[in-house]
XYZ file of C-alpha atoms in Angstrom:
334
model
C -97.293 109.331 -127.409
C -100.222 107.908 -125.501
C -102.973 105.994 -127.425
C -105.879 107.969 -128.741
C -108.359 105.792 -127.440
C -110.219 106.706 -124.489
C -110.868 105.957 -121.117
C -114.819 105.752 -119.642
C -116.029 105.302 -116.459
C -119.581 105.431 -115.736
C -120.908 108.849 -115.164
C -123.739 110.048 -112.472
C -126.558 111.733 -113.451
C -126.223 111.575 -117.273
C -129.446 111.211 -119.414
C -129.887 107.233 -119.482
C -129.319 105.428 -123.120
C -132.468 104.833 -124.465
C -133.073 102.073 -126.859
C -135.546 102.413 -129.893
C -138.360 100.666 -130.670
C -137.965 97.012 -131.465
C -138.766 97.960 -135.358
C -136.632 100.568 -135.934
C -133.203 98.614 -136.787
C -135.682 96.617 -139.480
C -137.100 99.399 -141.043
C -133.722 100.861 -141.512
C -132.271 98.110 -142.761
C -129.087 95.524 -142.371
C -125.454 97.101 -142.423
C -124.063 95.289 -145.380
C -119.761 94.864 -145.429
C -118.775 96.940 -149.041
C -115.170 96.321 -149.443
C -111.691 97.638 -146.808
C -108.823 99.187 -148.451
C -104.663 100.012 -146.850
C -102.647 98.156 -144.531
C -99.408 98.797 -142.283
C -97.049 100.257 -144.279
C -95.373 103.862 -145.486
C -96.094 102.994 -149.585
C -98.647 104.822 -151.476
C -102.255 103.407 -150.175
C -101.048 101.769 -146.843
C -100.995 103.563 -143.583
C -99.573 103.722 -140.017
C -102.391 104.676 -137.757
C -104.741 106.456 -140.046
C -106.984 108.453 -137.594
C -108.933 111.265 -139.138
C -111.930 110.997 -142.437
C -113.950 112.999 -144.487
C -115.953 112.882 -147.750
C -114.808 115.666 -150.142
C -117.808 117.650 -151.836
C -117.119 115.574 -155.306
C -117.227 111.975 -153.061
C -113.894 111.761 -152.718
C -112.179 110.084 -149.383
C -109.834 112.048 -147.541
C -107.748 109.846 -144.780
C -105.152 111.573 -141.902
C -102.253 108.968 -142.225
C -100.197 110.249 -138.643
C -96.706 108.422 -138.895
C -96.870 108.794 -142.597
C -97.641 112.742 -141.903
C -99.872 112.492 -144.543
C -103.533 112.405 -146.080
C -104.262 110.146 -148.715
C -107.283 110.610 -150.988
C -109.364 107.982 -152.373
C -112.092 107.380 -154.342
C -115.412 105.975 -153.111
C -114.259 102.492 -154.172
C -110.904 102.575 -152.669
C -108.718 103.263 -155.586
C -106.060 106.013 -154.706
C -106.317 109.587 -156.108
C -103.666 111.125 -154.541
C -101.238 111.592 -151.494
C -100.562 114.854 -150.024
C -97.452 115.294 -147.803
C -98.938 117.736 -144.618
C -97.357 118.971 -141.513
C -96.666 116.625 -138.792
C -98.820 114.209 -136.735
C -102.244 115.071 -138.384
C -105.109 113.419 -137.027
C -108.675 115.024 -136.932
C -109.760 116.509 -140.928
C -112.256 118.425 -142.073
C -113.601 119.109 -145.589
C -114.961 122.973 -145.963
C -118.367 122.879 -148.494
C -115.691 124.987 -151.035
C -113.452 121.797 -150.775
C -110.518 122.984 -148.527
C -109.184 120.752 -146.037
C -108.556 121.789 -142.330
C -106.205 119.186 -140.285
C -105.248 119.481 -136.920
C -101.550 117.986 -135.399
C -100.669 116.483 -132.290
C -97.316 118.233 -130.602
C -95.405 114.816 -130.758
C -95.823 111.269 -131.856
C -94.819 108.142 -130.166
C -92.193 107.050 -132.651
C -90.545 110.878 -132.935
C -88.889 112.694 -130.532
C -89.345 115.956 -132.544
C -91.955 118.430 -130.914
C -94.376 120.341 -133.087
C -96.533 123.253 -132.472
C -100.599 122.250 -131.864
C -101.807 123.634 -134.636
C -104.446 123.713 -138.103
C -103.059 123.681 -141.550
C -105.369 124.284 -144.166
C -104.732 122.856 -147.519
C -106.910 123.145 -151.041
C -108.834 120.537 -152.752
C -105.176 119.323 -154.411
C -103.417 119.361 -151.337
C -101.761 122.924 -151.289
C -100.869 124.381 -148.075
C -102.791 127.593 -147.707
C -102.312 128.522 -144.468
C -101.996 127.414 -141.005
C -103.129 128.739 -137.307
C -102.327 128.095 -133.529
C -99.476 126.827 -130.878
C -99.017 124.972 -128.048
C -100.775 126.095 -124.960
C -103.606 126.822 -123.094
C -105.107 130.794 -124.023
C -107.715 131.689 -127.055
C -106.087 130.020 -130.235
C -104.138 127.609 -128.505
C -104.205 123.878 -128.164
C -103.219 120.896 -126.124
C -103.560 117.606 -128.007
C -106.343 119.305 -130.317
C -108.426 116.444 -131.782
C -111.728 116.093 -134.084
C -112.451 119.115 -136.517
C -115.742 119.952 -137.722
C -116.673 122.821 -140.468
C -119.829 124.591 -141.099
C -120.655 127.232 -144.313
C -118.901 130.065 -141.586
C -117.186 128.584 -138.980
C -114.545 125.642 -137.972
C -115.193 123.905 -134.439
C -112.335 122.027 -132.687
C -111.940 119.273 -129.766
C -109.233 120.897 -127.905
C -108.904 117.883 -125.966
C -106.254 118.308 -123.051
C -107.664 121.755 -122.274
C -111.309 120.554 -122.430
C -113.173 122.461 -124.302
C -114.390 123.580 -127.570
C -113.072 126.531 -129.708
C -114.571 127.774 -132.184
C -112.922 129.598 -135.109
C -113.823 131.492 -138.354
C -112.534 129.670 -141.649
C -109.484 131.917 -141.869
C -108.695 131.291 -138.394
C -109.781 134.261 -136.458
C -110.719 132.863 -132.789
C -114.339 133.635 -131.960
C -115.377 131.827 -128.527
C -115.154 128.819 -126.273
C -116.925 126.419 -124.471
C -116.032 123.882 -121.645
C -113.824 123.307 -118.920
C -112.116 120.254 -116.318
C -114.832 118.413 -114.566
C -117.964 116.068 -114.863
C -121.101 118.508 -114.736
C -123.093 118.826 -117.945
C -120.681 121.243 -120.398
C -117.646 120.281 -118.924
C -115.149 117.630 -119.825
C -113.132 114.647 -118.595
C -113.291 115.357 -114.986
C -112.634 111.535 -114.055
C -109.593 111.630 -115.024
C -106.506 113.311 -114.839
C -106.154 116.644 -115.702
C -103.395 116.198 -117.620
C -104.656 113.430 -119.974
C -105.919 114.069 -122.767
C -108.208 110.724 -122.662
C -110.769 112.859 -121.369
C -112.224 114.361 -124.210
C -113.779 116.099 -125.843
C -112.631 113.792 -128.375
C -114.091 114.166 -131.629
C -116.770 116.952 -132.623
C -119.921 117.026 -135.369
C -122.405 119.140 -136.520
C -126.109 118.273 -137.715
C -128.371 120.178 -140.023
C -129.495 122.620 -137.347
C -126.155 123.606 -136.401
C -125.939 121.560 -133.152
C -122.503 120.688 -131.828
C -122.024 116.405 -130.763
C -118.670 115.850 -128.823
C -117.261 112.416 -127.697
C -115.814 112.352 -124.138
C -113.390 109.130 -123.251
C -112.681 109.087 -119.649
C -117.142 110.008 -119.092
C -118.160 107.623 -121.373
C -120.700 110.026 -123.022
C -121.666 112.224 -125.421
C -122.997 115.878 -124.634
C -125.133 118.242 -127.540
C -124.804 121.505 -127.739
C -126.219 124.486 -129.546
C -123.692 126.115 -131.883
C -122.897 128.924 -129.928
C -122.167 126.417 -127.256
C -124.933 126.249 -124.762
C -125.767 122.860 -123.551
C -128.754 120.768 -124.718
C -128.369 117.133 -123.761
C -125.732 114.081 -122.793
C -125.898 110.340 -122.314
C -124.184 107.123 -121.875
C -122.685 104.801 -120.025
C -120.248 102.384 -119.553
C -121.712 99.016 -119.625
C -119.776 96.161 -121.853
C -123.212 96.070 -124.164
C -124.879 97.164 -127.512
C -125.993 100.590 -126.834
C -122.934 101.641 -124.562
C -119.597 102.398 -125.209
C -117.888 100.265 -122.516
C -115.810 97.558 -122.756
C -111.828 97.519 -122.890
C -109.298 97.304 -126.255
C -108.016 94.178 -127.273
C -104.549 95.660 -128.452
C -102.629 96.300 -124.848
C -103.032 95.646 -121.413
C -104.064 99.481 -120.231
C -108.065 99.491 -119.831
C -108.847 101.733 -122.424
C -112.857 102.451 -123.354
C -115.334 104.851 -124.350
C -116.629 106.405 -127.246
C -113.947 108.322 -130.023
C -115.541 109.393 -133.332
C -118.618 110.564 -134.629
C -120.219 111.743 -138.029
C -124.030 112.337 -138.394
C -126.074 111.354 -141.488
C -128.202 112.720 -143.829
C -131.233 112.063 -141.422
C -129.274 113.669 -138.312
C -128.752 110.350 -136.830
C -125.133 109.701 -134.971
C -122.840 107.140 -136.178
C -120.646 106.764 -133.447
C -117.545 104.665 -132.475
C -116.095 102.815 -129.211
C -112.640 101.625 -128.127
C -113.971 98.484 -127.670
C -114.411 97.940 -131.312
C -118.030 99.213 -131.737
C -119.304 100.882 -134.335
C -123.105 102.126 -133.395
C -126.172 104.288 -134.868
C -128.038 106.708 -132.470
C -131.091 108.825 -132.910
C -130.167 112.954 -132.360
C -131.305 112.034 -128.979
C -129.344 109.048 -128.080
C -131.450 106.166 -128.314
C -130.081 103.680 -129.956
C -130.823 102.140 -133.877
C -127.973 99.145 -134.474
C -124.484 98.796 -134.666
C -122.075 96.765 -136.884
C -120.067 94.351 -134.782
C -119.090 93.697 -131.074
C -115.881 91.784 -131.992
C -112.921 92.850 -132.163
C -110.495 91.512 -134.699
C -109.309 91.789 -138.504
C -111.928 90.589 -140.152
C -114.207 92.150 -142.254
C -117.223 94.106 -139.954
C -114.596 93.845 -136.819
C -112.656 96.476 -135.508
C -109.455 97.376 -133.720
C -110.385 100.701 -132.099
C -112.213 102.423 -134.713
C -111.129 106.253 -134.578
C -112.814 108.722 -137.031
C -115.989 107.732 -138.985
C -117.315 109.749 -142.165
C -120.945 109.539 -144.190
C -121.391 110.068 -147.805
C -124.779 111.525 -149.610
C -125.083 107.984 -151.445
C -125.583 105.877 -147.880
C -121.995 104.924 -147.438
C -120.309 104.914 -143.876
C -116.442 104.825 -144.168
C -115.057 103.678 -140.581
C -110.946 104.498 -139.936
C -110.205 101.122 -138.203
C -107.270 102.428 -136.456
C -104.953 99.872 -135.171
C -105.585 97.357 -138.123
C -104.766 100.290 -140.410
C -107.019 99.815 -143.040
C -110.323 101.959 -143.960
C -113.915 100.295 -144.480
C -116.861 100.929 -146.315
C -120.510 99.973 -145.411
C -123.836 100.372 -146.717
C -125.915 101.705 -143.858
C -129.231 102.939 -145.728
């Protein structure tokens, strides 16, 4: 299985990254280190490339465990609740506001040489399976290395990565519409690179208070708004090795892997939204740019080892999946 971290390059003709005023970071406030919790491992609590997070309407923490073929759930403070046994290779999650849990799974993983369907299982609050939707391919309902899942009162949106686009879904499945295609124009996806890979996004996928659709896109570097029906609104960034950007390559291998991955909005529809490169940032809905966390890479508390999916609670907590040190952290962002 290739890595799920991205590839940007920079990309003409985007809206330019612009940065906030030089107050804004202070009147928001320092990003304060909480506590971490897992490490490598297949026991109860540890993980083997966690990927996928989301806050559960009571505050719980649910966590996409891919090797393990699992999600764990913790409580705000780390402690473990529970761990529910799910199909294989999950990876993006989704909490529905009646508690259900949507996951979507990769076709294969690196260290199996089983193939799976692409598909969505959906699962209740204590981990039931309640049903599941999709296959491997490329017509309505399908999916090709689906990734980031995102859930509204009505409707479930999916990062359909290798096929680049969005679908769109009710909550019991039923397909509904589409947006995006190959290429590097504004609604399209990953046209940099090839074709085939699914480094070119979209990525992962959010939803703000108005409904508006966020996707990440490796190979562009960027990030593109939409409205929820899928008409296009805005994009930007770039590729520079810098606060503000999502450039710079991962430590963990040789391949030069970059751009932004996941993305959660807050309370305030501000983007927390992370990078390859081990950055963890805060946007405006707009794309200018509040702070970030660190712009290390490494093991220690505040760094990160390609940071994957990123969740907010209602109590101004931002839990960050950092991937490849397997191991969850918590900040206080307000």
């Amino acid at each position: 299985m290739r890595t799920h971290a991205p590839v940007a390059i920079v990309v003409v003709a985007l809206c330019s990254l612009l940065r906030a005023p030089a107050d804004e970071p202070a009147r928001l406030g320092p990003v304060r280190f909480v506590r971490e919790w897992g490490k490598e491992g297949t026991q109860p609590g540890e993980f083997h490339f966690p990927i996928g997070i989301a806050v559960a309407p009571g505050g719980e923490v649910l966590v996409t465990d891919h090797y393990n073929n699992r999600v764990q759930k913790f409580s705000p403070d780390g402690k473990l609740l529970a761990v529910f046994k799910v199909l294989p290779n999950p990876g993006g999650i989704a909490v529905a506001p009646s508690g259900e849990f949507y996951v979507g799974h990769f076709p294969a993983a690196r260290l199996s040489k089983e193939k799976y369907p692409d598909r969505i299982s959906v699962y209740s609050s204590d981990g039931k399976l309640l049903f599941q939707w999709g296959k491997s391919g490329a017509g309505p309902g399908e999916f090709d290395f689906l990734g980031g899942i995102a859930c509204s009162n009505d409707k479930v949106y999916v990062a359909d990565q290798t096929n680049r686009r969005v679908q769109v879904f009710d909550r019991k499945g039923k397909y509904l519409f589409q947006w995006g295609e190959y290429g590097s124009k504004p609604g399209q996806f990953g046209g940099n690179s090839s074709r085939r890979s699914r480094v070119g996004g979209p990525q992962f996928v959010a939803l703000d208070s108005k409904g508006n659709v966020y996707t990440t896109e490796g190979s562009m570097g960027r990030v593109q708004k939409f409205t929820s029906e899928g008409k296009f609104l805005a994009a930007w960034g770039d590729n520079a090795d810098q606060s503000g950007s999502f450039g710079g390559a991962f430590a963990g291998f040789k391949a030069n892997l970059q751009g932004p991955i996941g993305i959660c909005i807050d309370e305030h529809d501000r983007l927390w939204i992370s990078a390859v490169s081990g950055r963890v940032q805060h946007f405006t809905s707009d794309g200018k740019y509040l702070r970030g966390i660190s712009n290390k890479q490494g093991n220690l508390p505040g760094q990160f080892l390609a940071p994957h999916g990123l969740a907010v609670d209602g109590k101004g907590h931002l839990y960050v999946v950092d991937a490849y040190n397997h191991r969850v952290q918590k900040f206080a962002v307000k």
